[in-house]
PDB file of C-alpha atoms in Angstrom:
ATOM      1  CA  UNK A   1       0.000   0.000   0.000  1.00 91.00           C
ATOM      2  CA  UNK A   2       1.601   3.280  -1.239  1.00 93.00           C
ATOM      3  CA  UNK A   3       1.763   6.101   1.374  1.00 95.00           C
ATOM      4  CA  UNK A   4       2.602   9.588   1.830  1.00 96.00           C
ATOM      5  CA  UNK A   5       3.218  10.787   5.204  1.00 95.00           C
ATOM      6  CA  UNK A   6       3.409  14.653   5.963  1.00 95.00           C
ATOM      7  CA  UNK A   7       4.556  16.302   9.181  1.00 95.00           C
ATOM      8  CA  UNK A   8       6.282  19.579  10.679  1.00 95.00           C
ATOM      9  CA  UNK A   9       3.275  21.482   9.714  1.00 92.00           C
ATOM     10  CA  UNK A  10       1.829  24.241  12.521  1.00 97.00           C
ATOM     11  CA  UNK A  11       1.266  27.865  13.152  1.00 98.00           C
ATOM     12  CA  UNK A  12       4.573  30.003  13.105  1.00 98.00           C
ATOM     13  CA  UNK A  13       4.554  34.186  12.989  1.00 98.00           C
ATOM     14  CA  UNK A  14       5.464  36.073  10.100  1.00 98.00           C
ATOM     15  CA  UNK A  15       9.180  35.806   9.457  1.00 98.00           C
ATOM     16  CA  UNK A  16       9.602  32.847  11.154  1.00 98.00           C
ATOM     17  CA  UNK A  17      10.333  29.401   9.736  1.00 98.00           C
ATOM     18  CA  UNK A  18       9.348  25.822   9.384  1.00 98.00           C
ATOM     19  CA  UNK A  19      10.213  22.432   8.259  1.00 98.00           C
ATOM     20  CA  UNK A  20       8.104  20.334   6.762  1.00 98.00           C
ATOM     21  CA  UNK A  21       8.532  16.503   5.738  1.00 98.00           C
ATOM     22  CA  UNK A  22       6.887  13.752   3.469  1.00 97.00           C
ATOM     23  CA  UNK A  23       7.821  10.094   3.912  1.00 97.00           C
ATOM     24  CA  UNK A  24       6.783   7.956   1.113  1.00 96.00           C
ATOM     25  CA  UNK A  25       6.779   3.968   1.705  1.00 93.00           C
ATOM     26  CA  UNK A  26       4.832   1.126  -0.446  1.00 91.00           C
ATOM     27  CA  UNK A  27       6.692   2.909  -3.872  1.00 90.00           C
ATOM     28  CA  UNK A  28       9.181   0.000  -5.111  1.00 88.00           C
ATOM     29  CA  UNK A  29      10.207   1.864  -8.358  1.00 89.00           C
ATOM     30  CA  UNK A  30      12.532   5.270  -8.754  1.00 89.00           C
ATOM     31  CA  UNK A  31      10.347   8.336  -8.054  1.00 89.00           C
ATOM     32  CA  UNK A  32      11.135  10.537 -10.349  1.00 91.00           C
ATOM     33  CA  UNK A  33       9.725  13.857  -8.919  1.00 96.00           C
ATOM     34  CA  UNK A  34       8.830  14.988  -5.493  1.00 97.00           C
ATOM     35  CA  UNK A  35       7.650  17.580  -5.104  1.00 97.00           C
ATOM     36  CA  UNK A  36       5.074  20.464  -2.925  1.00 98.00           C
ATOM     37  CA  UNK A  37       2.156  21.804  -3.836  1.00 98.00           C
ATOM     38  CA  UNK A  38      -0.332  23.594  -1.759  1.00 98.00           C
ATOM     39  CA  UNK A  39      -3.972  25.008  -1.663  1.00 98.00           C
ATOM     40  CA  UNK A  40      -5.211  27.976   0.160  1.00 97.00           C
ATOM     41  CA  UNK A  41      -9.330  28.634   1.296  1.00 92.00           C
ATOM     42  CA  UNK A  42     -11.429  29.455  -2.170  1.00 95.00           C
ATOM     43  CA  UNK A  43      -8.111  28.873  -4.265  1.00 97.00           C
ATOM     44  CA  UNK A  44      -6.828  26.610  -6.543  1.00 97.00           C
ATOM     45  CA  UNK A  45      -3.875  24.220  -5.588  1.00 97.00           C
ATOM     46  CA  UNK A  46      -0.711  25.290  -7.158  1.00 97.00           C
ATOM     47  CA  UNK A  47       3.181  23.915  -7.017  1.00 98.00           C
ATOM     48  CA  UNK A  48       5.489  25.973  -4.667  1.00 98.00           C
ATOM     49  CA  UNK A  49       8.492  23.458  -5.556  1.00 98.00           C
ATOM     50  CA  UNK A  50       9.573  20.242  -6.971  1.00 97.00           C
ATOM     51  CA  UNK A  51      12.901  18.075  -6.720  1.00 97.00           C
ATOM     52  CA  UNK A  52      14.210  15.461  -9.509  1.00 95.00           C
ATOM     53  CA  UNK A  53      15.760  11.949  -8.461  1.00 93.00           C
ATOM     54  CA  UNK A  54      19.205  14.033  -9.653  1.00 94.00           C
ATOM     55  CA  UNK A  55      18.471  16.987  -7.977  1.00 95.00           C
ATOM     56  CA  UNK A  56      16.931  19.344 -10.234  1.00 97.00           C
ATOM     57  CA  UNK A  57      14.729  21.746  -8.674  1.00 98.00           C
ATOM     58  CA  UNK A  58      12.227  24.273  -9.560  1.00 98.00           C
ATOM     59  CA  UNK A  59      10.272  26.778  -7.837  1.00 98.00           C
ATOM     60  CA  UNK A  60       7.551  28.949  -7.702  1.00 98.00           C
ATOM     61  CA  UNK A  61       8.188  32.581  -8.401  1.00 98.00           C
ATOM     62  CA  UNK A  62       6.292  33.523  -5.038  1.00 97.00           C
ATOM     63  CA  UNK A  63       8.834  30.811  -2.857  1.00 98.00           C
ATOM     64  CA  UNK A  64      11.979  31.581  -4.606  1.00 98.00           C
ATOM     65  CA  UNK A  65      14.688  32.655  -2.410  1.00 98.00           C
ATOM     66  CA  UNK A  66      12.694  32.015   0.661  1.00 98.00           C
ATOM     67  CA  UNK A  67      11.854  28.369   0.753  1.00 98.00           C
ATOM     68  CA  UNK A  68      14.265  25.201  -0.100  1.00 98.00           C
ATOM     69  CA  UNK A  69      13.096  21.554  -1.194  1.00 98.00           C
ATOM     70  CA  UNK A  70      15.607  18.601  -0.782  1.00 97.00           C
ATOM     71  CA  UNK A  71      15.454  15.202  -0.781  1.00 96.00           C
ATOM     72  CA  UNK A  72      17.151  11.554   0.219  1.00 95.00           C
ATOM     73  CA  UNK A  73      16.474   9.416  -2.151  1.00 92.00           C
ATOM     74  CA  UNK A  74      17.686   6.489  -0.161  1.00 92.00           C
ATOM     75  CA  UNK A  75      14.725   6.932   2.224  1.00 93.00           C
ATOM     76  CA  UNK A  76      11.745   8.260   0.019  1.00 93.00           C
ATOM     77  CA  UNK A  77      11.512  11.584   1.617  1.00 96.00           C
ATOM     78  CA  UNK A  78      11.584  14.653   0.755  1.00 97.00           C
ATOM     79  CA  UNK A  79      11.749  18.373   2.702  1.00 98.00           C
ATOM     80  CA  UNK A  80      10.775  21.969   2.593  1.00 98.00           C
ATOM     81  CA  UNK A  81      12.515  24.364   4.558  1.00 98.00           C
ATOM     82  CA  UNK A  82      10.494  27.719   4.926  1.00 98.00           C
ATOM     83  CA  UNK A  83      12.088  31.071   5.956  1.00 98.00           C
ATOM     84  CA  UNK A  84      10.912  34.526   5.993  1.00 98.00           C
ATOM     85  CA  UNK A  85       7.290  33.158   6.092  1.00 98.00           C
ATOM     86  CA  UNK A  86       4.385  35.350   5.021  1.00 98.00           C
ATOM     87  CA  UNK A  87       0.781  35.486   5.693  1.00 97.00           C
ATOM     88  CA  UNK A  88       0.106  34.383   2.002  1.00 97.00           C
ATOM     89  CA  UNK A  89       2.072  30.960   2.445  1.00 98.00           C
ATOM     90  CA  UNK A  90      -0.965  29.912   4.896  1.00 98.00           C
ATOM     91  CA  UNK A  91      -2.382  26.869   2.857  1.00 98.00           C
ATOM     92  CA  UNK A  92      -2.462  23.458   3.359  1.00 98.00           C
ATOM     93  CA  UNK A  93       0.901  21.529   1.838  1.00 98.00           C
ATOM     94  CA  UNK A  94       0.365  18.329  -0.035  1.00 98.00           C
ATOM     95  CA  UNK A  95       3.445  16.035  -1.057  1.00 97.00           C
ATOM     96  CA  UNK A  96       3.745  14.548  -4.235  1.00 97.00           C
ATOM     97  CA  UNK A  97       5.195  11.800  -5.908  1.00 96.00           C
ATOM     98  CA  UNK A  98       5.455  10.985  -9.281  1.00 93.00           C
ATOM     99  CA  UNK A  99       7.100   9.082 -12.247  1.00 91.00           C
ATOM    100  CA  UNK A 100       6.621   9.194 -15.964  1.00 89.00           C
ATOM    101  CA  UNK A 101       7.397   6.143 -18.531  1.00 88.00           C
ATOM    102  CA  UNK A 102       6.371   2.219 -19.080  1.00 91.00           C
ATOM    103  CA  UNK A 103       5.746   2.326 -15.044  1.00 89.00           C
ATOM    104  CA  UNK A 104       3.789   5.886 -14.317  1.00 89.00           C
ATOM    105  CA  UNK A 105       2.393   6.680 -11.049  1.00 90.00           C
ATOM    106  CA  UNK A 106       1.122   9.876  -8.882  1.00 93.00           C
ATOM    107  CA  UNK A 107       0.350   9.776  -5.495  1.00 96.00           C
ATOM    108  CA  UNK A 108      -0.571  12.462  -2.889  1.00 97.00           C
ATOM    109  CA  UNK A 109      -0.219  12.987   0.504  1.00 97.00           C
ATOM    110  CA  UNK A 110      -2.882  13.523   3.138  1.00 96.00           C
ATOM    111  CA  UNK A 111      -2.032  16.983   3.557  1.00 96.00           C
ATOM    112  CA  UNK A 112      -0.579  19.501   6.368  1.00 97.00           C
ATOM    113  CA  UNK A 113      -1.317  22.413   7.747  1.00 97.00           C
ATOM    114  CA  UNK A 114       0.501  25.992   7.455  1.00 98.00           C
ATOM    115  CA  UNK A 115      -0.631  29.047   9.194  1.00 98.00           C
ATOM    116  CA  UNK A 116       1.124  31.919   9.373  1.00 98.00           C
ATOM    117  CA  UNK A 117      -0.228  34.940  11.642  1.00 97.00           C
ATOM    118  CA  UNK A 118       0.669  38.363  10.934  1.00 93.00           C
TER     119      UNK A 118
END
């Protein structure tokens, strides 16, 4: 049974910082991508940032600078360290896995929360 496993969401003032994980277990090929995405109330879910199994990263203009997204490939997991955190980041932060080819997959994560009071 695939799963992706979230934690070191919570509330945090602006400017602070926060650290937030995604185990995945059950996967028994490469991943190619993980990767963050989140949704705000009344908006659509968009990507804040996205890792490669070789390290490639990319990141959303609103993130850049601020946030970092690594990974250990050995253990399935990838991170997002937040700094300089603004009200606007407050959404709830879904992990992702994927992979493209003969064997294609995309799984999601349950989800954790991110509030950030002004």
């Amino acid at each position: 049974q695939v799963q992706l496993v979230e934690s070191g969401g919570g509330l945090v003032q602006a400017g602070g910082s926060l650290r937030v994980s995604c185990v995945a277990s059950g996967i028994f090929f490469t991943i190619n991508t993980m990767g963050w995405y989140r949704q705000a109330p009344g908006k659509q879910r968009e990507l804040v940032a996205i890792i490669t199994s070789g390290g490639t990263t990319t990141y959303a203009d609103s993130v850049k600078g601020r946030f970092t997204i690594s990974r250990d490939n050995a253990k399935n997991t990838v991170y997002l360290q937040m700094n300089s955190l603004k009200p606007e980041d407050t959404a709830v932060y879904y992990c992702n896995a994927g992979r493209v080819g003969v064997v294609r997959f995309d799984y999601w994560g349950q989800g954790t929360q991110v509030t950030v009071s002004s």
